[in-house]
Coordinates of C-alpha atoms and ligand atoms in Angstrom, one line a residue:
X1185 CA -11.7 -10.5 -38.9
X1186 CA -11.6 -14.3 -38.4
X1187 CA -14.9 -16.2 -36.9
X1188 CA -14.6 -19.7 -34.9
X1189 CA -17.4 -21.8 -33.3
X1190 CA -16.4 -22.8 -30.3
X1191 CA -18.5 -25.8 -28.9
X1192 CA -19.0 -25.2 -25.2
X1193 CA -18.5 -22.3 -22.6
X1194 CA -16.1 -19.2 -23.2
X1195 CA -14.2 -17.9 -20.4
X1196 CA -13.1 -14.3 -20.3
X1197 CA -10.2 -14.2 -17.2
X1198 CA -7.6 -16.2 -16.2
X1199 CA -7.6 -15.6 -12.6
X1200 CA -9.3 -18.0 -9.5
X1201 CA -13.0 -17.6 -10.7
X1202 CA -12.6 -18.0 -14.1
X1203 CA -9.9 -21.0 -13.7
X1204 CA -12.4 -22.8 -11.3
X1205 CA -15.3 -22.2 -13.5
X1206 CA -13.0 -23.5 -16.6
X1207 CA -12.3 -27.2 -14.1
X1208 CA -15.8 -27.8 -12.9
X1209 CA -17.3 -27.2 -17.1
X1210 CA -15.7 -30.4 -17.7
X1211 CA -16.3 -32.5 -19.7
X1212 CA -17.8 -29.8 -22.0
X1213 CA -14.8 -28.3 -24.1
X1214 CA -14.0 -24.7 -22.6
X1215 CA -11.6 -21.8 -24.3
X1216 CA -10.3 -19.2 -21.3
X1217 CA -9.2 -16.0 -22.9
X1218 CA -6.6 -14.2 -20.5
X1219 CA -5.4 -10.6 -21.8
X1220 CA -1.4 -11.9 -20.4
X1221 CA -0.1 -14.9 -19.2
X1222 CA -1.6 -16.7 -16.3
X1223 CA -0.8 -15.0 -13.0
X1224 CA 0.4 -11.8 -14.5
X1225 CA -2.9 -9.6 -14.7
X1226 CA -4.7 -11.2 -12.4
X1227 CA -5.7 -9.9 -8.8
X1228 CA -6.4 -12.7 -7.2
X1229 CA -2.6 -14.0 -8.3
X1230 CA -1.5 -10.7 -5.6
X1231 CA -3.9 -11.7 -2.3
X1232 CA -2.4 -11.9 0.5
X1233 CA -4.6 -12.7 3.2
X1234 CA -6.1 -16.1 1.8
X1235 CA -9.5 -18.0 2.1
X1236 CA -11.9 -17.4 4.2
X1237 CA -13.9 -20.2 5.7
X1238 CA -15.7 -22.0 8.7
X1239 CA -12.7 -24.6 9.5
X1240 CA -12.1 -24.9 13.4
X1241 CA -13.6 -26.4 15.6
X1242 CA -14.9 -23.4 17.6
X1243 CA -16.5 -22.0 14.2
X1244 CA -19.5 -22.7 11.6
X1245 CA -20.9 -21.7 8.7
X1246 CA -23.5 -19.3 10.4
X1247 CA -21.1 -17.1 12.2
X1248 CA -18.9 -16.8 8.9
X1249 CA -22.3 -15.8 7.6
X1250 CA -23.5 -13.3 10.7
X1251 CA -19.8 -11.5 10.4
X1252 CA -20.2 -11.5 6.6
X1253 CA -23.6 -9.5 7.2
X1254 CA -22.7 -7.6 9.9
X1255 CA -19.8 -6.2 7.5
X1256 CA -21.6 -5.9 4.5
X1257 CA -23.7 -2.8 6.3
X1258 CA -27.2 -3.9 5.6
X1259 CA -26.8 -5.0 1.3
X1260 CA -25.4 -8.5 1.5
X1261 CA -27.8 -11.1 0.2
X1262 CA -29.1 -13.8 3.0
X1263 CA -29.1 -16.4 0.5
X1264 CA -26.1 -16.4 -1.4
X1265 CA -24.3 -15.2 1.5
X1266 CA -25.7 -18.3 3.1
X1267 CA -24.9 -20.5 0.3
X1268 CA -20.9 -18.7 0.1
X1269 CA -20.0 -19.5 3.8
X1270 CA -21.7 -22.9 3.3
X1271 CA -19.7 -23.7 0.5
X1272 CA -16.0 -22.5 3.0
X1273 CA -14.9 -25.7 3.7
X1274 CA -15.4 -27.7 0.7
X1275 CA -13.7 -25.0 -1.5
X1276 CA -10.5 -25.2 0.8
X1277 CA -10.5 -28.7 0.9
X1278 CA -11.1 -28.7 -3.3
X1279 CA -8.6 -25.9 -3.6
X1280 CA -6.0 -28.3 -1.1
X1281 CA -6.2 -31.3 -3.6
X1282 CA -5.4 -29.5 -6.8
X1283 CA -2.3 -28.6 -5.1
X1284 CA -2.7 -25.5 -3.1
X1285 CA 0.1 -25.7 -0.1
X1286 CA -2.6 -24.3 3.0
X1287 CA -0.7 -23.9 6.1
X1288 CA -1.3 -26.6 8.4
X1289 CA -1.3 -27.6 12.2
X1290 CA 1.2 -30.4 13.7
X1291 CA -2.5 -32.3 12.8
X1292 CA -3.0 -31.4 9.9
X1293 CA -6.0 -29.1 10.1
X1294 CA -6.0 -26.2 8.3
X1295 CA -3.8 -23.3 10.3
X1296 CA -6.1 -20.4 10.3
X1297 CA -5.6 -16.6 11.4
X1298 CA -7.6 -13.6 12.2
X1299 CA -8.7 -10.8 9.6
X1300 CA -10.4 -7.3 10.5
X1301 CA -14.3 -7.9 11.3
X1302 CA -14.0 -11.4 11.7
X1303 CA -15.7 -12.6 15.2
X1304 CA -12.4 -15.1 14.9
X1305 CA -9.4 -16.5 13.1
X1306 CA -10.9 -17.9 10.0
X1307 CA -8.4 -17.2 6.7
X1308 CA -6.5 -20.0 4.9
X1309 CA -3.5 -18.8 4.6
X1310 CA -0.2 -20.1 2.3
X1311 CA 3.2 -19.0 3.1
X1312 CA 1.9 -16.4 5.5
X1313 CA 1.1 -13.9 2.9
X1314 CA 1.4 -16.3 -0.3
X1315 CA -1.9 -17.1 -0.7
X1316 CA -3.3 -15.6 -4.1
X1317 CA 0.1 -16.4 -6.1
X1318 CA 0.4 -20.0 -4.7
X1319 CA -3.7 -21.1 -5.2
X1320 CA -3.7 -19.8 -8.4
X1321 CA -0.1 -21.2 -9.6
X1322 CA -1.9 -24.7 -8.8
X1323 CA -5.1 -24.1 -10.5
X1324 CA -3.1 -22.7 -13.7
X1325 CA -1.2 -26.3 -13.5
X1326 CA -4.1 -28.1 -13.6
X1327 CA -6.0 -26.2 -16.1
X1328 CA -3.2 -26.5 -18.4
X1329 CA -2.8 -29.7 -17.6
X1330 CA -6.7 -30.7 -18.5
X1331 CA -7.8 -32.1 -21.5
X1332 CA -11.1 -30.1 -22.2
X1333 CA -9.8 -26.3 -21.3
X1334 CA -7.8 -24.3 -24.0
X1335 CA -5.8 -21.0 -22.9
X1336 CA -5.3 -18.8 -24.9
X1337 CA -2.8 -16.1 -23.3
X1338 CA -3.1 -13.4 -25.6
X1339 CA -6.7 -12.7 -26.2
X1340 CA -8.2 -9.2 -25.3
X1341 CA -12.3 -8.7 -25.2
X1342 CA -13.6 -5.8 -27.1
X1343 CA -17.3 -6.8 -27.6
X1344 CA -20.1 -9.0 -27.3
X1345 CA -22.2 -10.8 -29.9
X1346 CA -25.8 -10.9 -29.9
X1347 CA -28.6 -12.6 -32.0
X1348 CA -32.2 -11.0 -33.0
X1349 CA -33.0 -11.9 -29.7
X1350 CA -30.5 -9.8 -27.7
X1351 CA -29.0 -13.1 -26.3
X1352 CA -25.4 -13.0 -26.3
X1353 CA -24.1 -16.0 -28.7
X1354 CA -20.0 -14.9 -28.3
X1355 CA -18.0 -12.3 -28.0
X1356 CA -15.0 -10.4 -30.2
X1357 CA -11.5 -11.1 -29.3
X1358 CA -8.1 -8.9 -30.1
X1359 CA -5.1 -11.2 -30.8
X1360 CA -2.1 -11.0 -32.3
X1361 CA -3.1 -7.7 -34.0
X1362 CA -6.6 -9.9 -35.4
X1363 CA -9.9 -9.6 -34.5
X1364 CA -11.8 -13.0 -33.9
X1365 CA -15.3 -13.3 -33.6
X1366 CA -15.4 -16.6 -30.8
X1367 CA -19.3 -18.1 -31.1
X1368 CA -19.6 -20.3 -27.6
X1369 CA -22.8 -21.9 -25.9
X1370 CA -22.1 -19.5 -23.0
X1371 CA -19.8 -16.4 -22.7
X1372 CA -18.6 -16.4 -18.8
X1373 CA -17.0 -12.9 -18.0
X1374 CA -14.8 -13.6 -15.2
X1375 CA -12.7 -10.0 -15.9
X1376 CA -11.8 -9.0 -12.3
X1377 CA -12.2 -5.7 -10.8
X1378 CA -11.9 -1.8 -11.8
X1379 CA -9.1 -0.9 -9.0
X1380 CA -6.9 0.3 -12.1
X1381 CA -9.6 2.9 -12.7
X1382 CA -8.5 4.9 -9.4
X1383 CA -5.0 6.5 -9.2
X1384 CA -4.1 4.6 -5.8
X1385 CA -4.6 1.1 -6.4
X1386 CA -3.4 -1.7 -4.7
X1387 CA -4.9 -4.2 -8.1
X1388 CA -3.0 -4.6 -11.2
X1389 CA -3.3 -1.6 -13.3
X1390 CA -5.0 -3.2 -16.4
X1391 CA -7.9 -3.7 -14.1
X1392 CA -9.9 -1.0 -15.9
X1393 CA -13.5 -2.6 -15.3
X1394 CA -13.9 -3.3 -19.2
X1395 CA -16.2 -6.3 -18.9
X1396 CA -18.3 -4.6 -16.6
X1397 CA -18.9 -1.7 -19.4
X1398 CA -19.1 -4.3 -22.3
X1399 CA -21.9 -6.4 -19.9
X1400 CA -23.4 -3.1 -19.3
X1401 CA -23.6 -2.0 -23.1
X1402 CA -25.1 -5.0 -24.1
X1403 CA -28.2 -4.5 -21.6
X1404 CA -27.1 -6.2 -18.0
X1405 CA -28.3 -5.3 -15.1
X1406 CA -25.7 -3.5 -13.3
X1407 CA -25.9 -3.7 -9.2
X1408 CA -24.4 -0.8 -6.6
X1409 CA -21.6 0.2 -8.5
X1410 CA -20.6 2.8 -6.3
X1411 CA -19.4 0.8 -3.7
X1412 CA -15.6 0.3 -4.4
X1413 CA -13.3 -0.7 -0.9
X1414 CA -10.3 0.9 0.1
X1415 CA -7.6 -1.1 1.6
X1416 CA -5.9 0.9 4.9
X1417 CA -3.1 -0.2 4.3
X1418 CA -1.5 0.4 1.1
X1419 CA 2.6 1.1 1.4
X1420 CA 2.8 4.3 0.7
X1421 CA 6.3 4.0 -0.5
X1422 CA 5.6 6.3 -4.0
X1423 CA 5.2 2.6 -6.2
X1424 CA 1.9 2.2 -8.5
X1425 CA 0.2 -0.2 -7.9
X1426 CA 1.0 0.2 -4.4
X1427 CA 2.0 -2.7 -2.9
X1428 CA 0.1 -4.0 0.1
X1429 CA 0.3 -4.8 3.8
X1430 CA -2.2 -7.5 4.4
X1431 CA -4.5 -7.1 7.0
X1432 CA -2.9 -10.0 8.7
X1433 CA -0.5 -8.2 10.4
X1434 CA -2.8 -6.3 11.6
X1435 CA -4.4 -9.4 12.7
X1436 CA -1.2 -10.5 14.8
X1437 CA -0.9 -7.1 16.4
X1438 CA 0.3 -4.6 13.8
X1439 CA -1.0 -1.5 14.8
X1440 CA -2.1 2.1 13.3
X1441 CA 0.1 4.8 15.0
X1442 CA 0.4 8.8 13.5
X1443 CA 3.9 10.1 13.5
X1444 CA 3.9 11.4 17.3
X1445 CA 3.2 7.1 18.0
X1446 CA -0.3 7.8 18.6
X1447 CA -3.1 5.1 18.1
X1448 CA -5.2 6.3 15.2
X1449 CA -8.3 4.2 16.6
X1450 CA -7.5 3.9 20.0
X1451 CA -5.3 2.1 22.6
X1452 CA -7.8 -0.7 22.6
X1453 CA -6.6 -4.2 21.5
X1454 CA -9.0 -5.1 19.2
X1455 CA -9.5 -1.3 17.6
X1456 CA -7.4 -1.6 14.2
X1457 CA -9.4 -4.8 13.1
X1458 CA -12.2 -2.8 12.9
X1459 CA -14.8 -3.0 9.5
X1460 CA -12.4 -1.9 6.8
X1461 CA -14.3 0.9 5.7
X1462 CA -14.0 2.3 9.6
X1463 CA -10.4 1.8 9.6
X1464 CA -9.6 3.1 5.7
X1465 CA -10.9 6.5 7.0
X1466 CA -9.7 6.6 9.5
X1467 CA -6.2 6.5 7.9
X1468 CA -7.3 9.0 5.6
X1469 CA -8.2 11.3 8.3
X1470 CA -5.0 10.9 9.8
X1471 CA -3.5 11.9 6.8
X1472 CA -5.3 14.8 5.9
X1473 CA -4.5 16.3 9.4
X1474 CA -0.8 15.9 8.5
X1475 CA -0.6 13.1 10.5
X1476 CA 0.7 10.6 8.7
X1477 CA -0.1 6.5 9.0
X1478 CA 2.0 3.9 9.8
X1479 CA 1.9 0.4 10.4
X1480 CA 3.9 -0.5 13.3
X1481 CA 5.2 -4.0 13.5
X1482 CA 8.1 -3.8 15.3
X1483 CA 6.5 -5.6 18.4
X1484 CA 4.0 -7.8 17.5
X1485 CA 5.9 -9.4 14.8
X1486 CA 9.7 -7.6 14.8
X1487 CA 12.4 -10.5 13.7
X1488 CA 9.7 -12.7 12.4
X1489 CA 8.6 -10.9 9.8
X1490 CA 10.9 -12.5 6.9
X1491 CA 9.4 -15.8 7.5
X1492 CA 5.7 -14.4 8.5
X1493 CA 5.0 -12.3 6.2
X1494 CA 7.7 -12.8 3.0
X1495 CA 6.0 -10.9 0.4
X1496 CA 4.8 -7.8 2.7
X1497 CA 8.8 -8.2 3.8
X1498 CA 10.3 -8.1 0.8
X1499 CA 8.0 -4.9 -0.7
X1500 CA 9.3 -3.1 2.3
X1501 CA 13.1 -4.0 1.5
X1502 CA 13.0 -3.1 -1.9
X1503 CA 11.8 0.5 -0.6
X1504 CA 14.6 0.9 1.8
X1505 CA 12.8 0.0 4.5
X1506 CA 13.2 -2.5 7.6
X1507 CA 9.8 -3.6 8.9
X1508 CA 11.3 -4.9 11.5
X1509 CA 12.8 -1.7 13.2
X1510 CA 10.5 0.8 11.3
X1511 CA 7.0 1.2 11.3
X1512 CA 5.6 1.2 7.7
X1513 CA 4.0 4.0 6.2
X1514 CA 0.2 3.6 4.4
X1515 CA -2.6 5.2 3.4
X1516 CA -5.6 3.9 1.7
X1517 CA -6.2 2.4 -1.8
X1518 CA -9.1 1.1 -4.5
X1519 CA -8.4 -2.5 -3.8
X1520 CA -12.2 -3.9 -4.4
X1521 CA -15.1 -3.2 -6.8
X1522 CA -18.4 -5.0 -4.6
X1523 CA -20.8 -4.0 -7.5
X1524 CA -20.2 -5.1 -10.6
X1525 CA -22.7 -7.1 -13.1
X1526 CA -25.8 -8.4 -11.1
X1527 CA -25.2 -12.3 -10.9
X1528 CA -26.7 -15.4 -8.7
X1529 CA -23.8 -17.9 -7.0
X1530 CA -24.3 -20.0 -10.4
X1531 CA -23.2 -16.7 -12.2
X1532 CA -26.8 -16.5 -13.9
X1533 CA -26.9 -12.3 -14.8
X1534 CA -29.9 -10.7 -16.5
X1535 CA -28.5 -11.4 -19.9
X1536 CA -29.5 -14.2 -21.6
X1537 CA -26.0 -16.4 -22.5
X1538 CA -23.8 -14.3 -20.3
X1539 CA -22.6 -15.7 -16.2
X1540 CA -20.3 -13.1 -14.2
X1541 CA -18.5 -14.7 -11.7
X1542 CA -15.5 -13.4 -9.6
X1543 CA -15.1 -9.0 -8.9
X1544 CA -16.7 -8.5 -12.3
X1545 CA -19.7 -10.0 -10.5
X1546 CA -22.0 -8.3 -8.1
X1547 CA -23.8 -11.5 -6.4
X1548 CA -24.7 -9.6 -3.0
X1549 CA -22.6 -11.5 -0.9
X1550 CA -20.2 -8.6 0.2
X1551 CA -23.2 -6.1 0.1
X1552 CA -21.3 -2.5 0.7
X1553 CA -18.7 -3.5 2.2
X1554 CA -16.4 -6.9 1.8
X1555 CA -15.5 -9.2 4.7
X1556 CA -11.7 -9.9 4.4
X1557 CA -10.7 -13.1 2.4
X1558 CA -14.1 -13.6 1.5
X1559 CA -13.5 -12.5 -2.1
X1560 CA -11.0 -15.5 -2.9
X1561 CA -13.5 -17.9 -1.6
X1562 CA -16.1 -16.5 -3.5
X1563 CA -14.3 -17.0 -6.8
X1564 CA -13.5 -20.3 -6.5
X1565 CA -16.8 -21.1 -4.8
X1566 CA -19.2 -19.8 -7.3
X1567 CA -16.9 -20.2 -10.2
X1568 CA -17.0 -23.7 -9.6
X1569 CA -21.3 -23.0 -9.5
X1570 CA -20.8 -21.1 -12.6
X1571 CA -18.7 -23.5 -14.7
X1572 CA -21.2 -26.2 -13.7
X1573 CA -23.9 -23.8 -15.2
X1574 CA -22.5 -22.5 -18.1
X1575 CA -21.6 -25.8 -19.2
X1576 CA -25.6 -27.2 -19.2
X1577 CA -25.9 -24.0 -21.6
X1578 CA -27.4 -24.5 -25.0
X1579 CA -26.5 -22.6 -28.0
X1580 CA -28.1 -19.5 -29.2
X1581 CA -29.1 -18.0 -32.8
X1582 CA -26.9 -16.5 -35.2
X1583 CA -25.1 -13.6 -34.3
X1584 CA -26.5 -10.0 -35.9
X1585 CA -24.7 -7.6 -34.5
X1586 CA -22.3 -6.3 -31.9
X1587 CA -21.6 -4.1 -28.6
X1588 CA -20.1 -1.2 -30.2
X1589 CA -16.5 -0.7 -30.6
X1590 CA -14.9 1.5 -28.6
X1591 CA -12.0 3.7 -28.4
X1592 CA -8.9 2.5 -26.5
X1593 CA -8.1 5.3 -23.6
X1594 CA -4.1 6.1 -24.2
X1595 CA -2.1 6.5 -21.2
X1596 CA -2.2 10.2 -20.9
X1597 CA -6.1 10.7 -20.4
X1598 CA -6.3 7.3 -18.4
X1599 CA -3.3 8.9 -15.7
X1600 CA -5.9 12.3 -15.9
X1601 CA -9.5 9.5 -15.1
X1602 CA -7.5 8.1 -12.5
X1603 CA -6.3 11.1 -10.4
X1604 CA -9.7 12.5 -10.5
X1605 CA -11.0 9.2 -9.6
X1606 CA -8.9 9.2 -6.2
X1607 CA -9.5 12.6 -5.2
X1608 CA -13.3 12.7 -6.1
X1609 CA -14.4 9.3 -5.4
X1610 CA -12.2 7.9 -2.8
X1611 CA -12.8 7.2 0.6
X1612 CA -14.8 10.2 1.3
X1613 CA -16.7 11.7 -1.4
X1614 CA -19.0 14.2 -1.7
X1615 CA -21.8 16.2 -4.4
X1616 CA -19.1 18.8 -5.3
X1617 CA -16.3 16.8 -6.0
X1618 CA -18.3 14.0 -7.6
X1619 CA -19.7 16.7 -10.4
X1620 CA -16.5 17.8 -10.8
X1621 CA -15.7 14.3 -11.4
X1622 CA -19.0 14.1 -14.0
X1623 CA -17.5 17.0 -15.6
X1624 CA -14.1 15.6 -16.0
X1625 CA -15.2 12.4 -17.3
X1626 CA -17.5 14.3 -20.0
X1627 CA -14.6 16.1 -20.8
X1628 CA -12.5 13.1 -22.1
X1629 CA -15.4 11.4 -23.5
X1630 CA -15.7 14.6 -25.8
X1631 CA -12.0 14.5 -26.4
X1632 CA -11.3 10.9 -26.4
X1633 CA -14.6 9.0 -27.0
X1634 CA -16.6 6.8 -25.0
X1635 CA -14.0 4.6 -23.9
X1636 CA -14.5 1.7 -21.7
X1637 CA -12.7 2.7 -19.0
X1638 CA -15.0 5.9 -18.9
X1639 CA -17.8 3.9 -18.7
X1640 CA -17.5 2.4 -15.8
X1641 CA -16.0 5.5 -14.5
X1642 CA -19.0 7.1 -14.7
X1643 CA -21.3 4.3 -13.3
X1644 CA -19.1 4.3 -10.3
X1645 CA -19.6 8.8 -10.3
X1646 CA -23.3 8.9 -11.0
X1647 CA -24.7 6.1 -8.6
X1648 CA -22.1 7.5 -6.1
X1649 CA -23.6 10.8 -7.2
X1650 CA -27.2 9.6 -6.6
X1651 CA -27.0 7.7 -3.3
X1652 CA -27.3 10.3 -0.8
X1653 CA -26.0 8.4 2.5
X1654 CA -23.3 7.0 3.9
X1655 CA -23.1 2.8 3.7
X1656 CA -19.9 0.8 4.3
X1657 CA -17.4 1.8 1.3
X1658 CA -19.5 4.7 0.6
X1659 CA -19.0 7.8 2.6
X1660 CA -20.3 11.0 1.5
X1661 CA -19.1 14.0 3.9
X1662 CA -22.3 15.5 2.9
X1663 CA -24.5 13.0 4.0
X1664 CA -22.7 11.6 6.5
X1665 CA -26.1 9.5 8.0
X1666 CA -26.9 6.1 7.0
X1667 CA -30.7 5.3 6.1
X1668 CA -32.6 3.0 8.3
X1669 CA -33.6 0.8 5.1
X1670 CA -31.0 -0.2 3.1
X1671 CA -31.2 -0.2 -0.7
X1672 CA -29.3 -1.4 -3.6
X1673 CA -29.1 0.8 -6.7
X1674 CA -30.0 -1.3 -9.9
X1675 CA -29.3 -0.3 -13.4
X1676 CA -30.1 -1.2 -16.7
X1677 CA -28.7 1.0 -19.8
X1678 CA -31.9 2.3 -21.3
X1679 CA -33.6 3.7 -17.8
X1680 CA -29.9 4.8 -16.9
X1681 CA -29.6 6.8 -19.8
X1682 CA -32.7 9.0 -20.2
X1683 CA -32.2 9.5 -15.8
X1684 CA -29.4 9.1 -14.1
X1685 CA -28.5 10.1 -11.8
X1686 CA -32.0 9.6 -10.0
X1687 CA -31.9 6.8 -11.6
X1688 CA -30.8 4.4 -8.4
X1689 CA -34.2 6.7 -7.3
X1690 CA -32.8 8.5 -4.0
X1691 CA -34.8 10.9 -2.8
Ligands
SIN2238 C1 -5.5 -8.5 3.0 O1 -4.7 -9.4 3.1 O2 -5.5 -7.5 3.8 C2 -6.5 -8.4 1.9 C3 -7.4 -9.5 2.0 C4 -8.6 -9.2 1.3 O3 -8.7 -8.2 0.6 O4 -9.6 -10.0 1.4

């Protein structure tokens, strides 16, 4: 074990809200810790869709903010929300002159298109469905390229450091077969999502939620984390991660057929760009009834798919199939975690010396369910808040102890979590297959020990356990009703573990 004192912010993640919040800390000195090297793990690297934001002239800020609402089933957060959609334009135009190639119009606006539950076209897009990879490619140039961040590409965090006072003063850092205790003004976990926690995952797989449990351990305040989003249109083509079909097709016409060519929502124009949620089960539904889903794109976009939509294209074509004269076949997958550490748009959490920022973050703006392409604009939106933040951050007191360490899940058990994680608290979940969950997770915690990864598993399980309604990403067959008042379910560790799961205190 090795210590260093690092003089400024430390940033856990490499991906779009940690990389912004690494630019905008300057000129205080900032280390970024990636597990892999930049663009491999990270999930904003694999977005399709792009930014969303108020950037035409027939739009505004407020209706990005009323659709953001509307979607986020009565949890999102007026104010941040408020402050997110505010920020839309600046952030693309910030984004644009670090090097990010936005399509454009013949005038050079910003070329925008449509996304499910948007009131109008609205998403930044790069390539057609380059977005993630290309943003991020020019925000890794210019963080490698600045003089006050250093990368390290090889750096794993296992635990947090706290002094006397419970403030968190650093955190503990695997490398190179070391372990390096990193002491930093601020510790910034911007660690992504959990997606790799569910056997049907459109994320990167190492996306196992671990600085949500490590956050968690050390006494944060942990907001709805049973709300996880299903994408509708995974490719079902038998890969893992499954690769996706952005909703952007479905956005130029795509639509949702069952085997026979049937509409699975309807024959209505606008009815596959419903809410997410509506549409994921939708396609579950279809399936379950032997069915099947498919994306049909041979109209609306046939011989322009190559150029449209390259990356969707060229996952097809390395399955053997033509988009372009067969329809595609889907089915949902965990491809968003909206709880996550409680946090404000500056990435302030309950912790003392800890910001979350990015999917790792719960700030209330997607409430319990995410508006399309909001997520990329919220990481580079409030990551840029955040590093501002962290950076005005004073040192704290010597470090007296640690989060504890924890077993690593081997590949085995973690296959076993995940299965049981998609068939018990997938799109539709209910109190029988949720305590089988419980019981499965108890299981590998007895036989493995309280790994990470079970952690969060089991936040997700009990407060899905414990909310007894149906709201946006979280539909229990059992209590298929939504209440009129909507509630978030908070939790802290010590309340959580003398009660849960009335701890989130449903009736
Ligand atoms: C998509 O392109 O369908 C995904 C966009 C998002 O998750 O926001």
């Amino acid at each position: 074990m090795s210590r260093i004192h690092h003089q400024g912010p430390l940033i856990i993640g490499g991906g779009l809200a940690g990389l912004s919040a690494a630019l905008e800390a300057a000129p205080a000195p900032v280390l970024v810790v990636s597990p892999t090297p930049l663009l491999e793990a990270a999930s904003s690297a694999w977005a399709q869709g792009g930014v969303a934001a108020a950037l035409s002239q027939s739009d505004a800020p407020a209706l990005h903010l009323k659709d953001t609402e509307a979607a986020g089933a009565g949890l999102v957060d007026h104010h941040a929300a408020e402050v997110l959609t505010d920020d839309g334009r600046a952030t693309v135009e910030w984004l644009a002159a670090l090097g990010a190639p936005f399509d454009r119009e013949a005038d050079g606006g910003f070329s925008v298109s449509r996304e499910a539950a948007h009131s109008m076209a609205r998403v930044a897009r790069v390539g057609g469905d380059g977005a993630g990879r290309a943003i991020l490619s020019a925000l890794a140039i210019a963080a490698r390229a600045a003089e006050h961040i250093t990368v390290w590409e090889d750096g794993r965090l296992t635990g947090l450091l706290q002094d006397a006072t419970g403030r968190v003063v650093g955190a503990v850092i695997e490398r190179a077969g070391d372990r390096v205790e990193v002491l930093a003004t601020a510790v910034v976990l911007a660690t992504g999502g959990a997606g790799g926690l569910f056997g049907q995952t459109t994320t990167p797989r190492a996306l196992l939620g671990e600085g949500l449990a490590l956050a968690w351990l050390a006494g944060a305040e942990i907001l709805d984390p049973e709300f996880v989003q299903f994408h509708p249109t995974a490719i079902d083509v038998g890969l893992d991660p499954m690769p996706l079909a952005t909703e952007a097709l479905r956005g130029d016409g795509a639509r949702l057929i069952d085997r026979n060519g049937e509409f699975i929502l309807g024959p209505e124009a606008d009815a596959d760009l419903a809410p997410r949620d509506v549409v994921a089960r939708a396609v579950h539904q279809a399936r379950a009834e032997g069915r099947g889903a498919f994306l049909d794109a041979r109209t609306a976009i046939g011989d322009h798919f190559p150029q449209a939509f390259p990356a969707v294209f060229a996952s097809c074509i390395a399955a053997g199939l033509d988009p372009r004269v067969q329809p595609i076949p889907v089915a949902p997958a965990a491809h968003y975690h909206m709880g996550g550490i409680a946090a404000d748009p500056e990435g302030r959490t309950s912790l003392k010396g800890v910001f979350a920022v990015g999917e790792c973050a719960a700030t209330g703006v997607h409430g319990a369910n995410r508006l399309a392409s909001n997520s990329l604009l919220e990481a580079a939106a409030f990551g840029r808040r955040t590093g501002r933040m962290a950076a005005a951050e004073r040192a704290g007191g010597t470090p007296v102890g640690a989060t504890p360490a924890m077993p690593h899940l081997s590949a085995e058990p973690l296959l076993e979590l995940r299965a049981a994680m998609s068939a018990e608290a997938g799109v539709v979940r209910n109190a029988e297959g949720l305590t089988r969950l419980l019981a499965r997770i108890d299981g590998l915690e007895a036989a493995h020990g309280p790994a990470l990864p079970l952690v969060v598993a089991r936040l997700i399980a009990e407060a899905a356990l414990a909310r007894r309604e149906s709201r946006g990403g979280h539909y229990r067959s059992d209590y298929p009703e939504t209440f009129t008042t909507a509630r978030h379910t908070r939790l802290v560790k010590p309340e959580v573990e003398s009660s849960l799961p009335r701890a989130a205190g449903w009736a």
